[in-house]
Amino acid sequence: MKSPRRFSIMITLFAALICSSLDLQAQKPSLPDLFGQKNAPAANAGAKTEISVSLLPQDAKAGDTVTLSLTMIIPEGSYTYSTSPTFGGATKFVIEESKGLTSVDQHFNADHPPKTVFEPLFGKEIEKYTKSVIWSRRFKVNADVKDVAQVLLKGQMIYQVCDAKNCVPSQFPFTATLSGKQKSAPLSFTTIPERRSKPDPVELTFALSPAKANPEKLVQLTITMTLEKEFHTFALDQDRKQAGLPTHIEIFKLDGLKPVSRQFSVSPEPKVETHEDYTQRTHYDKVVWSREFERIPGTSEIGVEGKLTYQICNSGSCRPPLPVEFQLGDLTNATPVALSSVEELKSADDNDEIIITSDDQNQTLASYLFFAFLGGLILNVMPCVLPVVAIKVMSFVQQAGENRMRIFLLNIFYSLGVLTVFLSLASLAVFAELGWGGLFQNTKFNIVMACIVYAMGLSMLGVFEIPVPGMVGSAAGGQQKEGLTGAFLTGILATLLATPCSGPFLGPVLAWSVQQTPNITYLVWLMMGLGMASPYLVFSVFPKAIAWLPRPGMWMVRFKEFSGIVLMGAVIFIISFLDESLTIPVLIMLLGITTGLWMIGSLYTHNSSLRKKMTVRVTALLLTVGICFLGYNMSQKSTNDLPWVPFNVAELKRLRAENKTVLIDFSAEWCLTCKTNEKFALNTPETLELIKKHNIVPMYADYTDYSPTIKEWLDKFKSVSIPLTVIFPANRPNEPIIIRDLYSQTTLLEALQQAAETPVAVKSAKQAMVSTVAPESH
């Protein structure tokens, strides 16, 4: 029967794991830009990936050959995998239904070769596509097809898009048909884009016409944007890290044309503007982007299809980027392309791709199985696994005095734990295409593992003892015998910790295995598991080998403590996988786990009264959950953020002169009280609604790093600390309403309402001051 003390520890650990498994997919808040929009975060894996499908030519007849094309535009900083990579993340195509067509090509082919890159994390070469890629496959319209409108292709593209931190597996279902008709459009048209049925202050003209330089051979695509007064857009080469997103032009299809110029030219050149810390390249009034194409000999019709994405701003705010698609001319026989407004084009004979071939085909199944076994054996000494192996070393020492059958069972159960994980990973590789180390691409898994390893480290350092015999402290303490459950769980944990490591021999073996039949894949991964478990199987068959280990003594205690330190290093290693915005929330969660386990391990003994034990347990549980919830809350990005404008003295002066109500939040990333105000008073639906209703401009004065300008303004308001919120009423720009320190949403809303409704010169500045009684907080 388990003791109450053990039960309470298990309850606290369970609560800690619940906290750690909360959905922490939050983005780190970014500093608002100069015109009221947050700076766009770095592109996440899978974000803004665009895929289009086409079946051409549309007017094909029975017996003609048509091409199915899927064009993928990949976000900047991201990549996808080829259809034959060196590990299990391949892009795959599945044709689910085909009517009236017979395949000409056996596989989908890419328009250009992938980049072969050695990936240190996996210890092998992988094939990547960046920017864009077009996969195509040819089909023949069956001779018995009478109505091409009945021709149909349905399928799915299964792929992953990855960036430096994670991968997003996705599926793109597609359907392609033939119309039997030519697809054409005017050679020029003018449009006024709309947002929610309201016209944008922009007029766009798209035109495809003979080029002045050589009208018989060259064709020029021009895109003309005419903006209303006070509005501006951004240059093609605008720096994304500055305030404002660059204009982006993409060409998806060309008919009868091939590009001549390497990128779009622009007239007039953009203006360079500097606002405090931001530098922008902008266009006002009218701007023309153009690009030249060459007519392909023997073609009578020309056409182009693409998309323009632009962002416009005025002196007070910015509007989100708006995509506008365009089609010009005849697109009957259009060929898919993927040309960007800023991408350097390469000619067909200018290919600097490096292709690395492999001689893996010369290896036999037996050699792969041998290297899989050897690679699994070496995993036992990898840095990720070594601390957990230390647990087994200490348990081996303890087992020396036990009977042979028990030693056999303990090592068999540990080995079963190892094999369970390897077979599970093989299943993920076969059915979910999740390769070795893929689990550590999952944020929730990383956080759960960090919490488990951290709790084990605390146990090894003597903060408390996990009440599962054989898991951590028991082996060194000598007071408990290792249990079969503990041995099994230790094997599972050791193998999970091994997955981010890739020792010698594993790279090519795993890459080869995931391209084989399921039976071969399972066999290879099982052999790798046997390799990792082999030392323990040896001890189970030859228990006398344990005598070779040192005798029990104080070295075991010191070794246990040192292993605890190593485990803390493993926690840092796991946290390094996470997005930076999650680092502080996870550390707060670990603090909660530390608090709860320390209380249970130190604030009462076995001889304490039941009342005291229960008080400590309940308090520990509540504190652990509460602190974890605080970390979870910090990780969540508000969906009601105000349209913050960075604090700018010139901008503030202009807004006050225009009789605009301005709210200034003096804050910093290190100020917890500031973050509390922002969470519960500023960035709320009620405040956002009032801000929009009265056209109030919120400004964010970031004091995270010392700013002499912000310090000067804090001195003006006689404030030596933050948070500080100042409201300049529209009709009383010289009589600000001041709210100091911690305050409620009600206090803020009343002050904003007062600023928006009070007529001119009703109150003095002193009467207008609003302040709470909370102490000043830093």
Coordinates of C-alpha atoms in Angstrom, one line a residue, residues 8-200:
S8 CA 0.7 13.5 -2.5
I9 CA 4.0 13.7 -4.5
M10 CA 2.3 11.9 -7.4
I11 CA -0.7 14.3 -7.2
T12 CA 1.7 17.3 -7.3
L13 CA 3.7 15.9 -10.3
F14 CA 0.4 15.2 -12.1
A15 CA -0.7 18.8 -11.6
A16 CA 2.7 20.0 -12.8
L17 CA 2.3 18.0 -16.0
I18 CA -1.2 19.3 -16.6
C19 CA 0.2 22.9 -16.3
S20 CA 3.0 22.0 -18.7
S21 CA 0.7 20.6 -21.3
L22 CA -1.4 23.7 -21.7
D23 CA -1.5 25.2 -25.1
L24 CA 1.5 27.5 -25.2
Q25 CA 1.5 28.4 -28.9
A26 CA 1.7 32.1 -28.3
Q27 CA 3.7 34.7 -30.2
K28 CA 6.1 37.0 -28.4
P29 CA 4.5 40.5 -28.3
S30 CA 6.3 42.8 -30.6
L31 CA 6.8 46.6 -30.5
P32 CA 4.1 48.4 -32.4
D33 CA 5.1 50.2 -35.5
L34 CA 5.0 53.9 -36.3
F35 CA 1.6 53.8 -37.9
G36 CA -0.5 51.8 -35.5
Q37 CA 0.2 48.2 -36.5
K38 CA 2.3 45.6 -34.7
N39 CA 5.5 44.7 -36.5
A40 CA 4.9 41.4 -38.3
P41 CA 6.6 38.5 -36.5
A42 CA 9.1 36.3 -38.3
A43 CA 7.3 34.0 -40.7
N44 CA 6.2 30.8 -38.9
A45 CA 6.5 27.4 -40.5
G46 CA 3.5 26.9 -42.6
A47 CA 2.3 30.5 -42.4
K48 CA 1.3 32.1 -45.7
T49 CA 2.2 29.1 -47.8
E50 CA 0.4 29.4 -51.1
I51 CA -0.4 26.5 -53.4
S52 CA -2.3 26.7 -56.7
V53 CA -3.3 23.9 -59.0
S54 CA -3.8 23.9 -62.8
L55 CA -4.6 21.4 -65.6
L56 CA -3.5 22.8 -69.0
P57 CA -4.3 23.3 -71.8
Q58 CA -7.9 23.8 -70.8
D59 CA -9.1 23.3 -74.4
A60 CA -7.4 19.9 -74.8
K61 CA -9.3 17.2 -76.8
A62 CA -9.3 13.4 -76.8
G63 CA -5.8 12.1 -77.4
D64 CA -4.1 15.4 -76.3
T65 CA -1.5 15.5 -73.4
V66 CA -2.3 17.8 -70.5
T67 CA -0.1 18.8 -67.5
L68 CA -1.2 18.8 -63.9
S69 CA 0.8 21.4 -62.0
L70 CA 0.9 22.4 -58.3
T71 CA 2.8 25.6 -57.6
M72 CA 4.0 26.3 -54.0
I73 CA 5.1 29.7 -52.9
I74 CA 7.1 29.2 -49.7
P75 CA 7.3 31.9 -47.0
E76 CA 10.6 33.7 -46.6
G77 CA 12.9 31.9 -44.1
S78 CA 11.0 28.6 -44.6
Y79 CA 11.5 25.5 -46.7
T80 CA 9.8 22.2 -47.7
Y81 CA 11.2 18.8 -48.6
S82 CA 11.6 17.1 -52.0
T83 CA 9.7 14.0 -53.0
S84 CA 12.7 11.8 -52.4
P85 CA 14.5 13.2 -49.3
T86 CA 17.1 11.4 -47.2
F87 CA 14.6 11.0 -44.3
G88 CA 10.9 10.5 -43.7
G89 CA 9.6 14.1 -44.3
A90 CA 9.1 13.6 -48.1
T91 CA 6.5 15.5 -50.0
K92 CA 4.0 13.0 -51.3
F93 CA 1.2 13.1 -54.0
V94 CA -1.8 10.8 -53.9
I95 CA -4.2 10.7 -56.9
E96 CA -7.5 9.6 -55.4
E97 CA -9.7 9.8 -58.5
S98 CA -9.0 10.0 -62.2
K99 CA -11.7 10.2 -64.9
G100 CA -10.9 10.2 -68.6
L101 CA -7.1 10.4 -68.2
T102 CA -4.2 8.0 -68.4
S103 CA -0.9 8.8 -66.7
V104 CA 2.1 9.6 -68.9
D105 CA 4.6 10.3 -66.2
Q106 CA 5.0 7.8 -63.4
H107 CA 5.8 10.4 -60.7
F108 CA 5.5 14.2 -60.1
N109 CA 8.6 16.1 -61.2
A110 CA 9.9 19.4 -59.9
D111 CA 10.7 22.4 -62.1
H112 CA 14.2 22.6 -60.6
P113 CA 16.5 20.3 -58.4
P114 CA 16.4 20.8 -54.6
K115 CA 19.3 22.0 -52.5
T116 CA 21.1 19.1 -50.8
V117 CA 22.1 20.4 -47.3
F118 CA 23.8 18.6 -44.5
E119 CA 21.6 18.9 -41.4
P120 CA 23.7 18.6 -38.2
L121 CA 20.6 18.0 -36.1
F122 CA 19.8 14.8 -38.0
G123 CA 23.4 14.0 -38.9
K124 CA 22.6 13.5 -42.6
E125 CA 21.9 15.3 -45.9
I126 CA 18.3 16.4 -46.6
E127 CA 16.8 17.9 -49.8
K128 CA 15.1 21.3 -49.4
Y129 CA 13.1 23.7 -51.6
T130 CA 13.0 27.4 -50.7
K131 CA 11.1 30.3 -52.2
S132 CA 9.0 28.3 -54.7
V133 CA 8.7 25.0 -56.5
I134 CA 6.4 23.7 -59.2
W135 CA 5.5 20.0 -59.3
S136 CA 4.0 18.6 -62.5
R137 CA 2.8 15.4 -64.0
R138 CA 1.6 14.7 -67.5
F139 CA -1.6 12.8 -68.4
K140 CA -3.2 11.9 -71.7
V141 CA -6.9 12.5 -72.4
N142 CA -8.4 9.1 -73.2
A143 CA -9.4 8.5 -76.9
D144 CA -13.0 7.6 -75.9
V145 CA -13.6 10.9 -74.1
K146 CA -16.4 12.7 -75.9
D147 CA -16.9 15.6 -73.5
V148 CA -13.7 16.9 -71.9
A149 CA -15.7 18.7 -69.2
Q150 CA -16.1 15.3 -67.7
V151 CA -12.3 14.9 -67.2
L152 CA -11.4 15.0 -63.6
L153 CA -8.4 14.6 -61.3
K154 CA -8.7 14.6 -57.5
G155 CA -6.0 14.1 -55.0
Q156 CA -3.9 15.3 -52.1
M157 CA -0.4 16.8 -51.7
I158 CA 1.0 15.8 -48.3
Y159 CA 3.9 18.0 -47.3
Q160 CA 5.7 19.9 -44.5
V161 CA 6.8 23.5 -44.3
C162 CA 9.6 24.1 -41.8
D163 CA 11.5 27.1 -40.5
A164 CA 14.5 27.2 -38.0
K165 CA 12.3 26.2 -35.1
N166 CA 9.6 23.9 -36.1
C167 CA 7.8 22.0 -38.9
V168 CA 4.1 22.1 -39.8
P169 CA 2.8 19.0 -41.5
S170 CA -0.1 19.8 -43.9
Q171 CA -2.3 18.4 -46.6
F172 CA -3.6 20.2 -49.7
P173 CA -6.6 18.5 -51.4
F174 CA -6.9 19.5 -55.0
T175 CA -9.4 19.0 -57.9
A176 CA -8.6 19.8 -61.5
T177 CA -10.9 19.7 -64.5
L178 CA -10.9 20.7 -68.2
S179 CA -13.3 23.3 -69.5
G180 CA -12.8 22.7 -73.3
K181 CA -12.7 26.5 -73.8
Q182 CA -9.9 29.0 -74.2
K183 CA -9.1 31.1 -71.2
S184 CA -8.5 34.7 -72.1
A185 CA -8.7 38.2 -70.5
P186 CA -8.2 41.8 -71.6
L187 CA -4.7 43.1 -72.1
S188 CA -5.4 45.9 -69.7
F189 CA -7.9 46.8 -67.0
T190 CA -8.3 49.3 -64.1
T191 CA -9.7 48.4 -60.7
I192 CA -10.3 50.0 -57.3
P193 CA -9.7 47.2 -54.6
E194 CA -12.2 46.9 -51.8
R195 CA -12.0 45.9 -48.1
R196 CA -15.3 44.7 -46.6
S197 CA -17.3 46.3 -49.5
K198 CA -15.5 49.7 -49.0
P199 CA -13.2 51.0 -51.7
D200 CA -9.5 51.5 -50.9

